[in-house]
């Protein structure tokens, strides 16, 4: 409306002049040559502003505007990529040319004050306060300077998970043997903890904290291993005399006794209906509990006591470790091992199959070895070796996340939670005064229990729960108090 009014007033003035002088419109009045006026004056140094307020150097100013527009057009792609990288965290959609990369580096540079784009820094060598410049609070990359192609973290980093450094519960376990080759603690799918103490086996309920005495062996005999069936309805007990007893936990009754070993049975492992037992007599026996015979297959491959046994998650392979420093992989139906790994330099008791990757096996060596090794049993290859600095007594994977926990003996007596495959230490837990020989994981996968020669069982919350799980953890069921309880 303002423009229309101005045009009308000028038309009226021209008509009046023509009427007075009898002349037509003046020759200088044309749309190209007219001067625009404004009721406000806003000073501006931009070249485009001179087009509105100057009619003398219009050609010179037009050339300058065109030239600057071309320069900005060249810089716009690099500048746009810089904005996407710094503000939105977006990656460049396609590779940029070398000249654009140079321009982007110039935009990122801080050599001149005019090029500090989206970046605040102080304390450089040119400033009165000498010293290295601090990291800019406006950088999106957690490592400082982002790359040319724009590589900031797409989302904020998660804070590290807090793992309690103290056990939430401690049980006194009198006469818990300090023997590296035994396996006296196991946790069932029904949330019952079985513990072998001297000649007796006790059951502790994580729901009620009630302790029940399952059995007491004959005089002169002792418990050397305990192992739950997969459903948690039966418990197998390996004895010092070489027998394996099967107990019905609901009825507190022994269902059968199986012979076959000539010496103590220090380790056992269940598949669906096959029980593997390892002994000091160097043999591994496979027992089908549905059949009347004491065992269906004998595996002979170790040259010393068998102290570690674990079935793979699909029950197709059995890993055995012995005091001969060997780790063997067996397949039922074959008398010869599929694989034999001899890289360990001490007894192999700690064995754990990964529930997240098929064929991934972790094993730990004793005092002279101190290493956790990872194997691919599909290719019979060593994937990684980590020196822990102390005897590896037990290993267990988390079923909820790709992490594992290791229990150690000489000389640190600690528990370490690892992130796989980086093997970064998430937590180091201490509290046992003797080597941590026994380890078991709760059925919900969040809690572990450790046992040591200091005759204590300690419960730790180390792993996160399942994302889809709505129930509480075993630690919630057992209570979070540090009340010390006697297990017998």
Short mmCIF file of C-alpha atoms in Angstrom, two decimals:
data_model
loop_
_atom_site.label_atom_id
_atom_site.label_comp_id
_atom_site.label_asym_id
_atom_site.label_seq_id
_atom_site.Cartn_x
_atom_site.Cartn_y
_atom_site.Cartn_z
CA UNK A 1 0.00 0.00 0.00
CA UNK A 2 2.88 2.33 0.70
CA UNK A 3 4.28 1.76 -2.80
CA UNK A 4 0.90 2.38 -4.38
CA UNK A 5 0.46 5.63 -2.48
CA UNK A 6 3.90 6.86 -3.48
CA UNK A 7 3.21 6.05 -7.12
CA UNK A 8 -0.08 7.92 -7.03
CA UNK A 9 1.50 11.03 -5.51
CA UNK A 10 4.27 11.04 -8.11
CA UNK A 11 1.71 10.63 -10.93
CA UNK A 12 -0.25 13.56 -9.56
CA UNK A 13 2.86 15.72 -9.39
CA UNK A 14 3.77 14.89 -12.98
CA UNK A 15 0.26 15.70 -14.18
CA UNK A 16 0.33 19.04 -12.37
CA UNK A 17 3.69 19.90 -13.89
CA UNK A 18 2.44 19.01 -17.36
CA UNK A 19 -0.66 21.13 -16.92
CA UNK A 20 1.37 24.07 -15.72
CA UNK A 21 4.10 24.00 -18.33
CA UNK A 22 2.32 22.28 -21.17
CA UNK A 23 5.04 19.65 -21.27
CA UNK A 24 4.87 15.85 -21.08
CA UNK A 25 6.58 13.58 -18.52
CA UNK A 26 10.23 14.46 -17.81
CA UNK A 27 12.82 12.32 -19.55
CA UNK A 28 14.65 11.47 -16.33
CA UNK A 29 11.59 9.86 -14.72
CA UNK A 30 11.76 6.15 -15.50
CA UNK A 31 11.56 2.93 -13.43
CA UNK A 32 15.26 2.22 -13.98
CA UNK A 33 16.53 5.62 -12.94
CA UNK A 34 14.18 6.57 -10.16
CA UNK A 35 15.61 6.90 -6.62
CA UNK A 36 13.88 5.09 -3.79
CA UNK A 37 13.43 6.90 -0.52
CA UNK A 38 12.63 5.51 2.90
CA UNK A 39 11.36 6.95 6.11
CA UNK A 40 14.06 5.03 8.06
CA UNK A 41 17.77 4.84 7.42
CA UNK A 42 19.44 1.58 8.46
CA UNK A 43 23.15 1.68 7.70
CA UNK A 44 24.53 -1.47 6.08
CA UNK A 45 27.93 -2.25 4.66
CA UNK A 46 26.59 -5.06 2.47
CA UNK A 47 27.09 -4.52 -1.24
CA UNK A 48 23.47 -5.36 -1.94
CA UNK A 49 22.32 -2.45 0.22
CA UNK A 50 24.01 0.00 -2.12
CA UNK A 51 21.68 -1.12 -4.89
CA UNK A 52 18.73 0.34 -2.98
CA UNK A 53 20.28 3.62 -1.88
CA UNK A 54 22.69 4.50 -4.68
CA UNK A 55 22.07 5.16 -8.35
CA UNK A 56 25.60 6.30 -9.27
CA UNK A 57 27.71 3.14 -8.94
CA UNK A 58 25.00 0.63 -9.82
CA UNK A 59 27.11 -1.23 -12.39
CA UNK A 60 30.12 -1.49 -10.09
CA UNK A 61 28.00 -2.71 -7.20
CA UNK A 62 26.20 -5.25 -9.39
CA UNK A 63 29.53 -6.79 -10.41
CA UNK A 64 30.60 -7.04 -6.76
CA UNK A 65 27.31 -8.70 -5.78
CA UNK A 66 27.57 -11.26 -8.58
CA UNK A 67 31.16 -12.07 -7.66
CA UNK A 68 30.39 -12.55 -3.94
CA UNK A 69 27.36 -14.69 -4.83
CA UNK A 70 29.56 -17.01 -6.88
CA UNK A 71 32.03 -17.31 -4.02
CA UNK A 72 29.25 -18.15 -1.55
CA UNK A 73 27.87 -20.71 -3.96
CA UNK A 74 31.24 -22.47 -3.97
CA UNK A 75 31.45 -22.44 -0.19
CA UNK A 76 27.87 -23.42 0.50
CA UNK A 77 28.32 -27.23 0.13
CA UNK A 78 31.22 -27.30 2.55
CA UNK A 79 29.47 -24.96 4.94
CA UNK A 80 26.27 -27.00 4.80
CA UNK A 81 28.21 -30.19 5.53
CA UNK A 82 29.83 -28.44 8.48
CA UNK A 83 26.43 -27.46 9.85
CA UNK A 84 25.02 -30.96 9.45
CA UNK A 85 28.05 -32.47 11.12
CA UNK A 86 28.29 -30.06 14.05
CA UNK A 87 24.62 -29.41 14.80
CA UNK A 88 22.70 -32.45 13.61
CA UNK A 89 25.34 -35.15 13.85
CA UNK A 90 24.69 -36.29 10.28
CA UNK A 91 27.20 -38.04 8.09
CA UNK A 92 28.04 -36.64 4.67
CA UNK A 93 25.82 -38.29 2.05
CA UNK A 94 28.59 -38.64 -0.51
CA UNK A 95 32.36 -38.14 -0.73
CA UNK A 96 33.40 -34.53 -1.15
CA UNK A 97 35.97 -33.24 -3.56
CA UNK A 98 39.48 -32.35 -2.36
CA UNK A 99 38.89 -28.63 -2.80
CA UNK A 100 35.68 -28.83 -0.74
CA UNK A 101 37.53 -30.83 1.90
CA UNK A 102 40.15 -28.08 2.03
CA UNK A 103 37.46 -25.47 2.40
CA UNK A 104 35.82 -27.47 5.17
CA UNK A 105 39.13 -27.75 6.97
CA UNK A 106 39.55 -23.99 6.63
CA UNK A 107 36.09 -23.49 8.11
CA UNK A 108 37.02 -25.80 10.99
CA UNK A 109 40.37 -24.10 11.52
CA UNK A 110 40.96 -21.77 14.43
CA UNK A 111 44.07 -19.98 13.20
CA UNK A 112 42.26 -16.70 12.63
CA UNK A 113 39.51 -15.21 14.80
CA UNK A 114 37.22 -14.95 11.80
CA UNK A 115 37.12 -18.71 11.25
CA UNK A 116 36.06 -19.90 14.69
CA UNK A 117 32.79 -21.37 13.53
CA UNK A 118 30.62 -23.10 16.13
CA UNK A 119 33.65 -23.61 18.31
CA UNK A 120 34.75 -21.77 21.42
CA UNK A 121 38.38 -22.09 22.45
CA UNK A 122 40.65 -20.03 24.62
CA UNK A 123 44.09 -20.21 26.13
CA UNK A 124 46.00 -20.82 22.91
CA UNK A 125 49.57 -19.73 22.36
CA UNK A 126 48.51 -16.37 20.89
CA UNK A 127 46.47 -15.41 23.94
CA UNK A 128 47.87 -13.79 27.07
CA UNK A 129 47.19 -17.01 28.97
CA UNK A 130 49.58 -19.57 27.57
CA UNK A 131 48.91 -23.28 27.49
CA UNK A 132 47.07 -25.82 25.40
CA UNK A 133 43.55 -24.82 24.39
CA UNK A 134 40.83 -26.59 26.33
CA UNK A 135 38.32 -28.81 24.56
CA UNK A 136 35.44 -26.84 23.19
CA UNK A 137 32.15 -27.35 25.05
CA UNK A 138 30.37 -27.13 21.70
CA UNK A 139 32.07 -30.09 20.02
CA UNK A 140 29.72 -33.01 19.52
CA UNK A 141 32.43 -35.63 19.26
CA UNK A 142 33.48 -37.15 22.62
CA UNK A 143 37.08 -37.46 21.42
CA UNK A 144 37.53 -33.80 20.55
CA UNK A 145 37.83 -32.99 16.85
CA UNK A 146 35.43 -34.52 14.37
CA UNK A 147 36.68 -35.88 11.06
CA UNK A 148 36.15 -34.27 7.67
CA UNK A 149 33.40 -36.69 6.76
CA UNK A 150 31.46 -35.80 9.89
CA UNK A 151 31.70 -38.55 12.49
CA UNK A 152 30.11 -37.35 15.70
CA UNK A 153 28.14 -39.68 17.90
CA UNK A 154 24.61 -39.88 16.54
CA UNK A 155 23.07 -40.01 20.02
CA UNK A 156 24.26 -39.05 23.51
CA UNK A 157 26.57 -41.59 25.12
CA UNK A 158 25.00 -43.80 27.76
CA UNK A 159 26.49 -43.46 31.22
CA UNK A 160 28.40 -46.56 32.32
CA UNK A 161 26.32 -49.08 34.21
CA UNK A 162 26.88 -48.93 37.95
CA UNK A 163 27.81 -52.30 39.41
CA UNK A 164 27.69 -52.51 43.21
CA UNK A 165 31.14 -53.17 44.61
CA UNK A 166 29.84 -55.01 47.67
CA UNK A 167 27.78 -58.22 47.90
CA UNK A 168 24.15 -57.77 48.84
CA UNK A 169 24.13 -60.98 50.88
CA UNK A 170 26.66 -63.25 52.58
CA UNK A 171 26.09 -66.84 53.67
CA UNK A 172 28.39 -68.68 56.04
CA UNK A 173 29.34 -72.06 54.57
CA UNK A 174 31.34 -74.02 57.14
CA UNK A 175 33.64 -76.71 55.75
CA UNK A 176 33.45 -75.38 52.16
CA UNK A 177 36.53 -77.08 50.69
CA UNK A 178 39.44 -75.01 49.40
CA UNK A 179 40.16 -77.36 46.49
CA UNK A 180 40.70 -75.99 42.98
CA UNK A 181 39.55 -79.21 41.25
CA UNK A 182 36.09 -79.46 42.88
CA UNK A 183 32.76 -77.91 41.87
CA UNK A 184 30.60 -77.59 44.96
CA UNK A 185 28.13 -74.78 44.09
CA UNK A 186 25.34 -74.72 41.48
CA UNK A 187 22.15 -72.66 40.98
CA UNK A 188 19.03 -74.30 39.54
CA UNK A 189 16.38 -73.04 37.14
CA UNK A 190 13.95 -73.15 40.09
CA UNK A 191 16.07 -70.67 42.05
CA UNK A 192 17.56 -73.20 44.44
CA UNK A 193 21.23 -73.06 45.36
CA UNK A 194 22.97 -76.39 46.01
CA UNK A 195 26.14 -76.39 48.10
CA UNK A 196 28.33 -79.34 49.02
CA UNK A 197 29.81 -79.06 52.52
CA UNK A 198 32.02 -81.94 53.54
CA UNK A 199 29.74 -85.03 53.36
CA UNK A 200 26.44 -83.12 53.12
CA UNK A 201 24.50 -81.27 50.44
CA UNK A 202 22.37 -78.27 51.43
CA UNK A 203 19.74 -76.40 49.42
CA UNK A 204 19.13 -72.68 49.88
CA UNK A 205 16.01 -71.05 48.43
CA UNK A 206 16.54 -67.59 46.93
CA UNK A 207 12.81 -66.89 47.37
CA UNK A 208 12.45 -67.73 51.05
CA UNK A 209 16.09 -67.93 52.25
CA UNK A 210 15.17 -71.32 53.69
CA UNK A 211 17.94 -73.90 54.07
CA UNK A 212 17.20 -77.60 53.55
CA UNK A 213 19.53 -80.52 54.08
CA UNK A 214 19.28 -82.81 51.06
CA UNK A 215 21.62 -85.67 51.93
CA UNK A 216 24.45 -86.89 54.11
CA UNK A 217 26.84 -89.41 52.58
CA UNK A 218 28.17 -92.45 54.33
CA UNK A 219 31.00 -91.97 56.84
CA UNK A 220 34.36 -91.53 55.16
CA UNK A 221 32.86 -90.20 51.93
CA UNK A 222 32.56 -86.55 50.86
CA UNK A 223 30.88 -84.43 48.22
CA UNK A 224 33.14 -83.45 45.30
CA UNK A 225 30.66 -81.94 42.83
CA UNK A 226 27.01 -80.93 42.46
CA UNK A 227 25.12 -80.21 39.24
CA UNK A 228 21.47 -79.40 38.50
CA UNK A 229 19.51 -80.84 35.60
CA UNK A 230 18.34 -78.27 33.09
CA UNK A 231 14.82 -78.03 34.53
CA UNK A 232 16.10 -78.01 38.09
CA UNK A 233 14.13 -81.05 39.24
CA UNK A 234 17.09 -83.37 39.78
CA UNK A 235 20.47 -82.85 41.39
CA UNK A 236 23.47 -85.07 40.67
CA UNK A 237 26.04 -85.47 43.41
CA UNK A 238 29.57 -86.64 42.64
CA UNK A 239 31.36 -88.33 45.52
CA UNK A 240 34.92 -88.95 46.57
CA UNK A 241 34.35 -92.71 46.18
CA UNK A 242 33.64 -92.31 42.43
CA UNK A 243 29.84 -92.66 42.53
CA UNK A 244 27.26 -90.35 41.01
CA UNK A 245 23.95 -90.06 42.85
CA UNK A 246 20.75 -88.65 41.34
CA UNK A 247 18.37 -86.95 43.79
CA UNK A 248 14.73 -85.92 43.35
CA UNK A 249 14.67 -82.53 45.04
CA UNK A 250 10.89 -82.29 45.42
CA UNK A 251 10.77 -85.61 47.29
CA UNK A 252 14.20 -85.24 48.94
CA UNK A 253 14.85 -88.79 47.75
CA UNK A 254 17.72 -90.50 45.94
CA UNK A 255 16.48 -92.11 42.73
CA UNK A 256 19.60 -93.98 41.62
CA UNK A 257 23.34 -94.41 42.11
CA UNK A 258 25.65 -94.85 39.13
CA UNK A 259 29.16 -96.28 39.27
CA UNK A 260 31.88 -96.26 36.64
CA UNK A 261 34.65 -94.04 38.00
CA UNK A 262 37.50 -95.41 40.05
CA UNK A 263 38.30 -92.12 41.79
CA UNK A 264 36.57 -88.92 42.88
CA UNK A 265 34.08 -87.19 40.57
CA UNK A 266 35.08 -83.52 40.64
CA UNK A 267 32.97 -82.13 37.80
CA UNK A 268 29.61 -82.78 36.10
CA UNK A 269 27.48 -81.24 33.35
CA UNK A 270 23.91 -81.92 32.19
CA UNK A 271 22.43 -81.78 28.71
CA UNK A 272 18.75 -82.59 28.22
CA UNK A 273 18.93 -86.18 29.44
CA UNK A 274 22.66 -86.98 29.32
CA UNK A 275 24.89 -86.41 32.32
CA UNK A 276 28.64 -86.07 31.76
CA UNK A 277 30.94 -86.72 34.69
CA UNK A 278 34.69 -86.17 34.94
CA UNK A 279 36.98 -87.83 37.41
CA UNK A 280 40.51 -88.01 38.74
CA UNK A 281 40.79 -91.30 36.85
CA UNK A 282 41.21 -89.11 33.66
CA UNK A 283 37.96 -90.33 32.08
CA UNK A 284 34.73 -88.62 31.08
CA UNK A 285 31.59 -90.78 31.25
CA UNK A 286 28.36 -89.98 29.41
CA UNK A 287 25.30 -91.29 31.27
CA UNK A 288 21.82 -91.45 29.76
CA UNK A 289 19.61 -91.29 32.84
CA UNK A 290 16.75 -92.95 30.91
CA UNK A 291 18.73 -96.15 30.46
CA UNK A 292 19.55 -98.73 33.14
CA UNK A 293 23.29 -99.00 32.43
CA UNK A 294 25.55 -96.71 34.48
CA UNK A 295 27.05 -95.05 31.39
CA UNK A 296 26.71 -95.26 27.63
CA UNK A 297 30.03 -93.85 26.50
CA UNK A 298 33.53 -93.39 27.90
CA UNK A 299 35.74 -90.57 26.60
CA UNK A 300 39.46 -91.03 27.15
CA UNK A 301 41.66 -88.15 26.07
CA UNK A 302 43.03 -86.44 29.14
CA UNK A 303 46.29 -87.43 30.76
CA UNK A 304 45.39 -86.10 34.21
CA UNK A 305 42.35 -85.29 36.36
CA UNK A 306 39.32 -83.85 34.57
CA UNK A 307 38.24 -80.72 36.44
CA UNK A 308 35.98 -78.84 34.01
CA UNK A 309 32.97 -79.88 31.89
CA UNK A 310 30.45 -77.78 29.95
CA UNK A 311 27.90 -78.58 27.24
CA UNK A 312 27.38 -76.14 24.40
CA UNK A 313 24.01 -74.31 24.36
CA UNK A 314 22.70 -76.64 21.64
CA UNK A 315 23.94 -79.76 23.52
CA UNK A 316 25.90 -80.91 20.46
CA UNK A 317 29.41 -80.44 21.82
CA UNK A 318 31.05 -81.05 25.18
CA UNK A 319 34.13 -79.14 26.35
CA UNK A 320 36.39 -80.74 28.93
CA UNK A 321 39.38 -79.28 30.74
CA UNK A 322 41.96 -81.12 32.76
CA UNK A 323 44.98 -80.84 34.96
CA UNK A 324 47.05 -81.78 31.90
CA UNK A 325 46.53 -78.17 30.65
CA UNK A 326 44.42 -79.44 27.73
CA UNK A 327 41.03 -78.29 26.50
CA UNK A 328 39.18 -80.92 24.48
CA UNK A 329 36.01 -80.65 22.40
CA UNK A 330 33.89 -83.81 22.12
CA UNK A 331 30.89 -84.81 20.07
CA UNK A 332 28.67 -87.60 21.44
CA UNK A 333 29.11 -90.77 19.44
CA UNK A 334 32.78 -90.19 18.70
CA UNK A 335 35.50 -91.73 20.84
CA UNK A 336 38.08 -89.20 19.65
CA UNK A 337 37.93 -85.47 20.44
CA UNK A 338 36.98 -83.13 17.61
CA UNK A 339 39.52 -80.55 18.76
CA UNK A 340 42.37 -80.35 21.20
CA UNK A 341 43.72 -77.01 22.40
CA UNK A 342 47.00 -77.05 24.30
CA UNK A 343 47.85 -73.34 24.52
CA UNK A 344 47.12 -73.14 28.26
CA UNK A 345 50.13 -73.67 30.54
CA UNK A 346 48.15 -74.66 33.65
CA UNK A 347 45.07 -76.66 34.60
CA UNK A 348 41.88 -75.74 32.74
CA UNK A 349 38.91 -75.69 35.08
CA UNK A 350 37.13 -72.51 33.94
CA UNK A 351 35.03 -73.23 30.82
CA UNK A 352 32.04 -71.28 29.47
CA UNK A 353 30.16 -71.35 26.15
CA UNK A 354 28.80 -68.07 24.84
CA UNK A 355 24.98 -67.98 24.58
CA UNK A 356 25.25 -65.14 22.03
CA UNK A 357 27.55 -66.57 19.36
CA UNK A 358 27.58 -70.11 18.04
CA UNK A 359 30.84 -71.95 18.64
CA UNK A 360 32.38 -69.30 20.89
CA UNK A 361 34.10 -70.86 23.91
CA UNK A 362 35.99 -69.18 26.75
CA UNK A 363 38.50 -71.01 28.94
CA UNK A 364 40.74 -69.97 31.81
CA UNK A 365 44.06 -71.34 33.06
CA UNK A 366 45.43 -71.86 36.51
CA UNK A 367 48.20 -70.14 38.44
CA UNK A 368 50.97 -70.71 35.89
CA UNK A 369 48.78 -69.50 33.02
CA UNK A 370 46.44 -66.76 34.34
CA UNK A 371 44.91 -66.24 30.88
CA UNK A 372 41.39 -66.24 29.48
CA UNK A 373 41.36 -67.57 25.95
CA UNK A 374 38.54 -67.42 23.42
CA UNK A 375 38.10 -70.14 20.81
CA UNK A 376 36.05 -70.61 17.68
CA UNK A 377 35.21 -74.30 17.79
CA UNK A 378 33.81 -74.20 14.25
CA UNK A 379 37.21 -73.26 12.79
CA UNK A 380 39.36 -74.60 15.67
CA UNK A 381 41.06 -71.24 16.00
CA UNK A 382 42.19 -69.05 18.89
CA UNK A 383 40.38 -65.71 18.78
CA UNK A 384 41.90 -63.82 21.69
CA UNK A 385 44.01 -64.20 24.81
CA UNK A 386 43.77 -61.93 27.85
CA UNK A 387 46.27 -62.11 30.72
CA UNK A 388 44.27 -61.51 33.91
CA UNK A 389 47.25 -61.49 36.26
CA UNK A 390 45.88 -64.21 38.57
CA UNK A 391 44.62 -67.78 38.60
CA UNK A 392 41.34 -68.20 36.67
CA UNK A 393 39.03 -70.45 38.69
CA UNK A 394 35.66 -70.00 36.95
CA UNK A 395 33.95 -68.26 34.04
CA UNK A 396 30.30 -67.48 33.28
CA UNK A 397 28.57 -65.58 30.49
CA UNK A 398 25.60 -63.29 30.94
CA UNK A 399 22.55 -64.48 29.03
CA UNK A 400 21.14 -60.94 28.82
CA UNK A 401 24.14 -58.98 27.50
CA UNK A 402 27.42 -59.82 25.81
CA UNK A 403 29.46 -59.81 29.02
CA UNK A 404 31.16 -62.41 31.16
CA UNK A 405 32.43 -62.71 34.69
CA UNK A 406 35.57 -64.43 35.90
CA UNK A 407 36.49 -65.61 39.39
CA UNK A 408 40.14 -65.60 40.39
CA UNK A 409 42.46 -67.16 42.92
CA UNK A 410 46.15 -66.54 43.50
CA UNK A 411 46.88 -63.87 44.16
CA UNK A 412 44.13 -61.29 43.79
CA UNK A 413 41.08 -63.35 44.94
CA UNK A 414 38.82 -61.08 42.92
CA UNK A 415 35.80 -61.18 40.61
CA UNK A 416 36.00 -59.28 37.30
CA UNK A 417 33.14 -58.33 34.98
CA UNK A 418 34.27 -58.03 31.34
CA UNK A 419 32.72 -56.51 28.24
CA UNK A 420 33.06 -58.77 25.21
CA UNK A 421 34.69 -58.57 22.68
CA UNK A 422 36.64 -55.49 23.82
CA UNK A 423 37.45 -57.22 27.14
CA UNK A 424 37.23 -53.92 28.94
CA UNK A 425 36.87 -54.29 32.70
CA UNK A 426 33.45 -53.10 33.83
CA UNK A 427 34.01 -53.86 37.52
CA UNK A 428 36.47 -55.54 39.86
CA UNK A 429 34.86 -56.97 42.98
CA UNK A 430 36.78 -57.93 46.09
CA UNK A 431 35.74 -59.32 49.44
CA UNK A 432 36.87 -62.94 49.60
CA UNK A 433 40.01 -63.55 51.61
CA UNK A 434 40.71 -66.87 49.87
CA UNK A 435 40.74 -67.78 46.17
CA UNK A 436 37.29 -67.64 44.59
CA UNK A 437 36.89 -71.27 43.52
CA UNK A 438 33.13 -71.51 42.97
CA UNK A 439 30.79 -69.51 40.77
CA UNK A 440 27.14 -69.88 39.75
CA UNK A 441 24.62 -67.63 37.98
CA UNK A 442 21.01 -67.06 39.05
CA UNK A 443 18.28 -68.19 36.64
CA UNK A 444 17.34 -64.58 35.83
CA UNK A 445 20.93 -63.92 34.75
CA UNK A 446 21.45 -60.83 36.92
CA UNK A 447 23.01 -62.25 40.08
CA UNK A 448 26.01 -64.45 40.71
CA UNK A 449 27.12 -66.31 43.79
CA UNK A 450 30.76 -66.96 44.58
CA UNK A 451 32.29 -69.33 47.10
CA UNK A 452 35.78 -69.47 48.55
CA UNK A 453 37.92 -71.27 51.07
CA UNK A 454 37.09 -68.53 53.58
CA UNK A 455 33.85 -70.53 54.04
CA UNK A 456 31.54 -67.83 52.75
CA UNK A 457 29.11 -67.52 49.86
CA UNK A 458 28.70 -63.99 48.52
CA UNK A 459 25.91 -62.77 46.26
CA UNK A 460 26.63 -59.99 43.74
CA UNK A 461 24.42 -58.07 41.34
CA UNK A 462 26.62 -57.77 38.26
CA UNK A 463 24.52 -58.15 35.09
CA UNK A 464 21.50 -56.20 33.81
CA UNK A 465 18.15 -57.92 33.58
CA UNK A 466 16.41 -59.01 30.43
CA UNK A 467 14.73 -56.09 28.65
CA UNK A 468 11.45 -57.92 28.28
CA UNK A 469 11.47 -59.27 31.81
CA UNK A 470 8.88 -57.88 34.15
CA UNK A 471 9.79 -59.84 37.24
CA UNK A 472 12.24 -58.99 39.95
CA UNK A 473 15.74 -60.37 40.21
CA UNK A 474 16.97 -62.98 42.61
CA UNK A 475 18.51 -60.25 44.69
CA UNK A 476 15.07 -58.69 45.14
CA UNK A 477 13.60 -62.02 46.12
CA UNK A 478 16.35 -62.73 48.60
CA UNK A 479 16.36 -59.26 50.08
CA UNK A 480 18.94 -56.54 49.85
CA UNK A 481 20.19 -56.62 53.39
CA UNK A 482 23.71 -57.54 54.29
CA UNK A 483 22.47 -59.90 56.99
CA UNK A 484 24.89 -62.77 57.44
CA UNK A 485 23.17 -66.16 57.35
CA UNK A 486 24.35 -69.65 58.17
CA UNK A 487 23.72 -72.14 55.39
CA UNK A 488 23.64 -75.09 57.74
#
